[in-house]
Short mmCIF file of C-alpha atoms in Angstrom, two decimals:
data_model
loop_
_atom_site.label_atom_id
_atom_site.label_comp_id
_atom_site.label_asym_id
_atom_site.label_seq_id
_atom_site.Cartn_x
_atom_site.Cartn_y
_atom_site.Cartn_z
CA UNK A 1 84.28 89.56 98.33
CA UNK A 2 85.90 91.07 95.26
CA UNK A 3 89.47 89.93 94.63
CA UNK A 4 91.97 92.00 92.67
CA UNK A 5 94.83 90.35 90.81
CA UNK A 6 97.73 91.92 88.94
CA UNK A 7 100.21 90.62 86.40
CA UNK A 8 103.06 90.50 86.22
CA UNK A 9 104.09 90.84 89.85
CA UNK A 10 107.60 91.80 88.79
CA UNK A 11 108.42 93.82 85.69
CA UNK A 12 112.02 94.58 84.70
CA UNK A 13 111.95 97.33 82.11
CA UNK A 14 114.38 99.08 79.79
CA UNK A 15 114.59 102.85 79.96
CA UNK A 16 112.71 104.43 77.09
CA UNK A 17 110.72 101.29 76.37
CA UNK A 18 106.99 100.78 76.99
CA UNK A 19 105.57 98.84 79.92
CA UNK A 20 102.16 97.43 80.69
CA UNK A 21 100.52 96.15 83.88
CA UNK A 22 97.28 94.18 83.96
CA UNK A 23 94.71 94.31 86.75
CA UNK A 24 91.72 92.00 86.96
CA UNK A 25 88.80 91.96 89.38
CA UNK A 26 86.69 88.94 90.33
CA UNK A 27 83.51 90.99 89.80
CA UNK A 28 82.56 93.82 87.49
CA UNK A 29 83.63 97.19 88.85
CA UNK A 30 80.83 99.11 87.17
CA UNK A 31 78.85 100.84 89.92
CA UNK A 32 75.13 101.61 89.83
CA UNK A 33 75.92 105.26 89.07
CA UNK A 34 77.62 104.20 85.83
CA UNK A 35 81.14 104.91 87.06
CA UNK A 36 83.89 102.34 87.34
CA UNK A 37 85.92 102.95 90.50
CA UNK A 38 89.27 101.54 89.47
CA UNK A 39 92.32 103.50 90.63
CA UNK A 40 96.05 103.12 90.01
CA UNK A 41 98.70 104.17 92.57
CA UNK A 42 102.47 104.34 92.37
CA UNK A 43 104.61 103.85 95.45
CA UNK A 44 108.30 104.66 95.32
CA UNK A 45 110.59 103.01 97.88
CA UNK A 46 110.19 104.64 101.28
CA UNK A 47 107.30 106.84 100.17
CA UNK A 48 103.56 106.80 100.52
CA UNK A 49 101.41 105.89 97.51
CA UNK A 50 100.58 108.54 94.96
CA UNK A 51 97.46 108.36 92.82
CA UNK A 52 98.10 108.27 89.08
CA UNK A 53 94.80 107.29 87.46
CA UNK A 54 91.20 107.29 88.70
CA UNK A 55 87.98 105.96 87.24
CA UNK A 56 89.98 103.70 84.90
CA UNK A 57 91.48 106.31 82.60
CA UNK A 58 91.56 109.78 84.21
CA UNK A 59 95.09 110.99 84.84
CA UNK A 60 95.72 113.03 87.98
CA UNK A 61 97.08 116.56 87.76
CA UNK A 62 100.86 116.52 87.45
CA UNK A 63 101.03 112.93 86.25
CA UNK A 64 103.09 112.69 83.05
CA UNK A 65 101.13 111.88 79.93
CA UNK A 66 103.30 108.80 79.34
CA UNK A 67 100.96 107.12 81.86
CA UNK A 68 97.58 105.93 80.62
CA UNK A 69 94.83 103.69 81.92
CA UNK A 70 92.26 101.67 80.05
CA UNK A 71 89.82 98.81 80.44
CA UNK A 72 86.29 98.04 81.48
CA UNK A 73 84.24 95.64 83.57
CA UNK A 74 86.80 93.31 85.10
CA UNK A 75 89.94 93.89 82.99
CA UNK A 76 92.14 96.96 83.27
CA UNK A 77 95.58 98.03 82.09
CA UNK A 78 98.11 100.66 83.09
CA UNK A 79 100.56 101.59 80.37
CA UNK A 80 103.76 103.58 80.46
CA UNK A 81 104.67 104.67 76.95
CA UNK A 82 108.37 105.26 77.65
CA UNK A 83 109.74 104.24 81.02
CA UNK A 84 111.89 106.74 82.89
CA UNK A 85 114.12 106.10 85.90
CA UNK A 86 111.64 107.82 88.26
CA UNK A 87 108.97 105.27 87.35
CA UNK A 88 110.53 102.49 89.43
CA UNK A 89 108.56 101.28 92.42
CA UNK A 90 105.38 99.34 93.01
CA UNK A 91 102.12 99.93 91.16
CA UNK A 92 98.82 99.01 92.79
CA UNK A 93 95.33 98.88 91.38
CA UNK A 94 92.43 99.41 93.76
CA UNK A 95 88.68 98.97 93.49
CA UNK A 96 86.18 101.21 95.28
CA UNK A 97 82.96 99.92 93.71
CA UNK A 98 82.01 97.18 96.12
CA UNK A 99 81.14 98.45 99.60
CA UNK A 100 81.18 96.79 102.01
CA UNK A 101 83.70 95.26 102.49
CA UNK A 102 85.69 98.30 101.40
CA UNK A 103 88.61 99.23 99.20
CA UNK A 104 90.46 96.25 97.80
CA UNK A 105 93.99 96.48 96.45
CA UNK A 106 95.80 94.31 93.98
CA UNK A 107 99.00 92.65 95.22
CA UNK A 108 101.19 95.20 93.45
CA UNK A 109 103.58 95.07 90.50
CA UNK A 110 107.20 95.90 91.20
CA UNK A 111 108.83 97.80 88.35
CA UNK A 112 112.58 98.12 88.18
CA UNK A 113 115.17 98.90 85.55
CA UNK A 114 116.96 96.09 83.76
CA UNK B 1 98.56 122.34 99.66
CA UNK B 2 96.83 119.21 100.92
CA UNK B 3 98.62 117.67 103.88
CA UNK B 4 97.89 114.66 106.06
CA UNK B 5 100.27 114.11 108.95
CA UNK B 6 100.05 110.91 110.97
CA UNK B 7 101.46 110.49 114.46
CA UNK B 8 101.24 108.19 117.43
CA UNK B 9 103.05 105.15 116.11
CA UNK B 10 105.69 103.30 118.08
CA UNK B 11 106.64 100.05 119.77
CA UNK B 12 103.92 98.32 121.78
CA UNK B 13 103.74 94.94 123.46
CA UNK B 14 101.34 92.25 122.26
CA UNK B 15 97.92 92.82 123.77
CA UNK B 16 98.60 96.51 124.18
CA UNK B 17 96.86 99.59 122.82
CA UNK B 18 97.83 102.60 120.76
CA UNK B 19 96.03 105.62 119.36
CA UNK B 20 97.02 107.05 116.01
CA UNK B 21 96.24 110.59 114.91
CA UNK B 22 96.08 112.21 111.50
CA UNK B 23 96.00 115.98 111.21
CA UNK B 24 94.68 117.43 107.98
CA UNK B 25 95.32 120.79 106.37
CA UNK B 26 94.98 122.44 102.98
CA UNK B 27 91.40 121.31 102.40
CA UNK B 28 88.01 121.30 104.11
CA UNK B 29 88.38 118.25 106.33
CA UNK B 30 84.71 118.13 107.31
CA UNK B 31 83.79 117.67 103.63
CA UNK B 32 85.95 114.60 103.17
CA UNK B 33 85.48 110.94 103.92
CA UNK B 34 88.61 109.45 105.49
CA UNK B 35 90.30 106.08 105.65
CA UNK B 36 93.06 104.19 107.36
CA UNK B 37 95.20 101.89 105.22
CA UNK B 38 98.14 99.87 106.46
CA UNK B 39 101.17 98.21 104.94
CA UNK B 40 103.06 95.45 106.71
CA UNK B 41 106.85 95.46 106.15
CA UNK B 42 107.62 94.41 102.61
CA UNK B 43 103.93 93.73 101.88
CA UNK B 44 101.09 95.32 99.96
CA UNK B 45 98.38 97.77 100.95
CA UNK B 46 95.47 96.76 103.17
CA UNK B 47 92.47 99.03 103.73
CA UNK B 48 91.30 98.77 107.33
CA UNK B 49 88.72 101.46 108.08
CA UNK B 50 86.48 104.18 106.65
CA UNK B 51 84.55 107.02 108.23
CA UNK B 52 82.06 109.32 106.56
CA UNK B 53 82.07 113.09 106.84
CA UNK B 54 79.69 113.23 109.78
CA UNK B 55 80.87 109.96 111.33
CA UNK B 56 77.44 108.48 110.62
CA UNK B 57 78.86 105.62 108.52
CA UNK B 58 81.85 103.55 109.58
CA UNK B 59 83.32 100.40 108.09
CA UNK B 60 86.09 98.08 109.20
CA UNK B 61 88.01 95.28 107.58
CA UNK B 62 87.37 91.91 109.19
CA UNK B 63 91.00 91.79 110.30
CA UNK B 64 90.50 94.69 112.75
CA UNK B 65 86.77 94.61 113.50
CA UNK B 66 86.09 94.62 117.22
CA UNK B 67 89.63 95.73 118.08
CA UNK B 68 90.09 99.04 116.25
CA UNK B 69 87.90 102.15 116.41
CA UNK B 70 87.99 104.99 113.90
CA UNK B 71 86.73 108.44 114.86
CA UNK B 72 87.20 112.03 113.85
CA UNK B 73 87.00 115.57 115.21
CA UNK B 74 86.02 117.92 112.41
CA UNK B 75 86.57 120.97 114.61
CA UNK B 76 90.19 119.89 115.07
CA UNK B 77 90.67 118.65 111.48
CA UNK B 78 91.76 115.34 112.92
CA UNK B 79 91.23 111.65 112.30
CA UNK B 80 92.01 108.96 114.84
CA UNK B 81 92.44 105.21 115.08
CA UNK B 82 92.20 103.58 118.50
CA UNK B 83 93.89 100.20 118.32
CA UNK B 84 93.37 97.62 121.08
CA UNK B 85 94.44 94.01 121.58
CA UNK B 86 97.36 94.47 119.23
CA UNK B 87 99.16 91.46 117.84
CA UNK B 88 102.28 90.90 115.77
CA UNK B 89 100.10 90.83 112.65
CA UNK B 90 99.26 94.49 113.23
CA UNK B 91 102.87 95.57 112.73
CA UNK B 92 102.73 97.94 109.77
CA UNK B 93 102.98 101.47 108.51
CA UNK B 94 99.58 103.08 108.99
CA UNK B 95 98.45 105.69 106.49
CA UNK B 96 95.50 108.01 106.65
CA UNK B 97 94.02 108.59 103.24
CA UNK B 98 91.43 111.03 101.96
CA UNK B 99 88.31 109.76 100.29
CA UNK B 100 86.73 111.46 97.29
CA UNK B 101 83.82 110.89 94.91
CA UNK B 102 81.45 110.25 97.79
CA UNK B 103 83.95 107.88 99.36
CA UNK B 104 84.37 105.52 96.43
CA UNK B 105 87.95 106.61 95.76
CA UNK B 106 91.12 107.61 97.59
CA UNK B 107 93.14 110.48 96.22
CA UNK B 108 95.73 111.55 98.82
CA UNK B 109 97.81 109.80 101.45
CA UNK B 110 99.77 110.90 104.47
CA UNK B 111 103.39 109.89 104.98
CA UNK B 112 102.46 107.11 107.41
CA UNK B 113 103.38 106.17 110.97
CA UNK B 114 105.02 102.88 111.93
CA UNK B 115 103.44 100.62 114.52
CA UNK B 116 105.59 97.75 115.78
CA UNK B 117 104.05 95.09 118.01
CA UNK B 118 106.69 93.06 119.79
CA UNK B 119 107.69 91.89 123.24
#
């Protein structure tokens, strides 16, 4: 089964500074249709996850442009150009390429303010 | 506005059963694949089940296979999860989540319902 890893697992950040989270998969996430089904979610404390990025680099409607996604194959990155207070929480990457067994999530990266 | 509202969670004894519901609105439910994802207290996200639009394709995670059953009623815009033989390891917030892109992605989550398994 495909395994998703993230680093770091904890990321203290300074307001206004950039931040970067890495996500790696144990197998290529390129699907036979040519798409790469790698998604990023943000979960604030006490809330349900919210999708930020889909298919590696496509930002969802309403997501600030300080968020960007990149990568290919097995290595992916979520970047925040300038961290704001509302960005705290846990960020998860998720693969949807390999079915079965189904969606697989990374362990999450907890972002908080220094 | 897309909405997914889960209900049916609560406290149940080990070995017991519970049925969760998810009511959808703001989109054409019958055109969407659906999923259940859970999150144990203080832990990460775990996908547990998928159902296709017509219920013709269903998948389960190994952790719930044989104990949980996913089903849907498109006429009622509702998704369900029948959970049997519950154990402490099933204690979690259960989210219903909408699938998109033919089911290869999730785009929207409900607010979740808490299931606690304890004697």
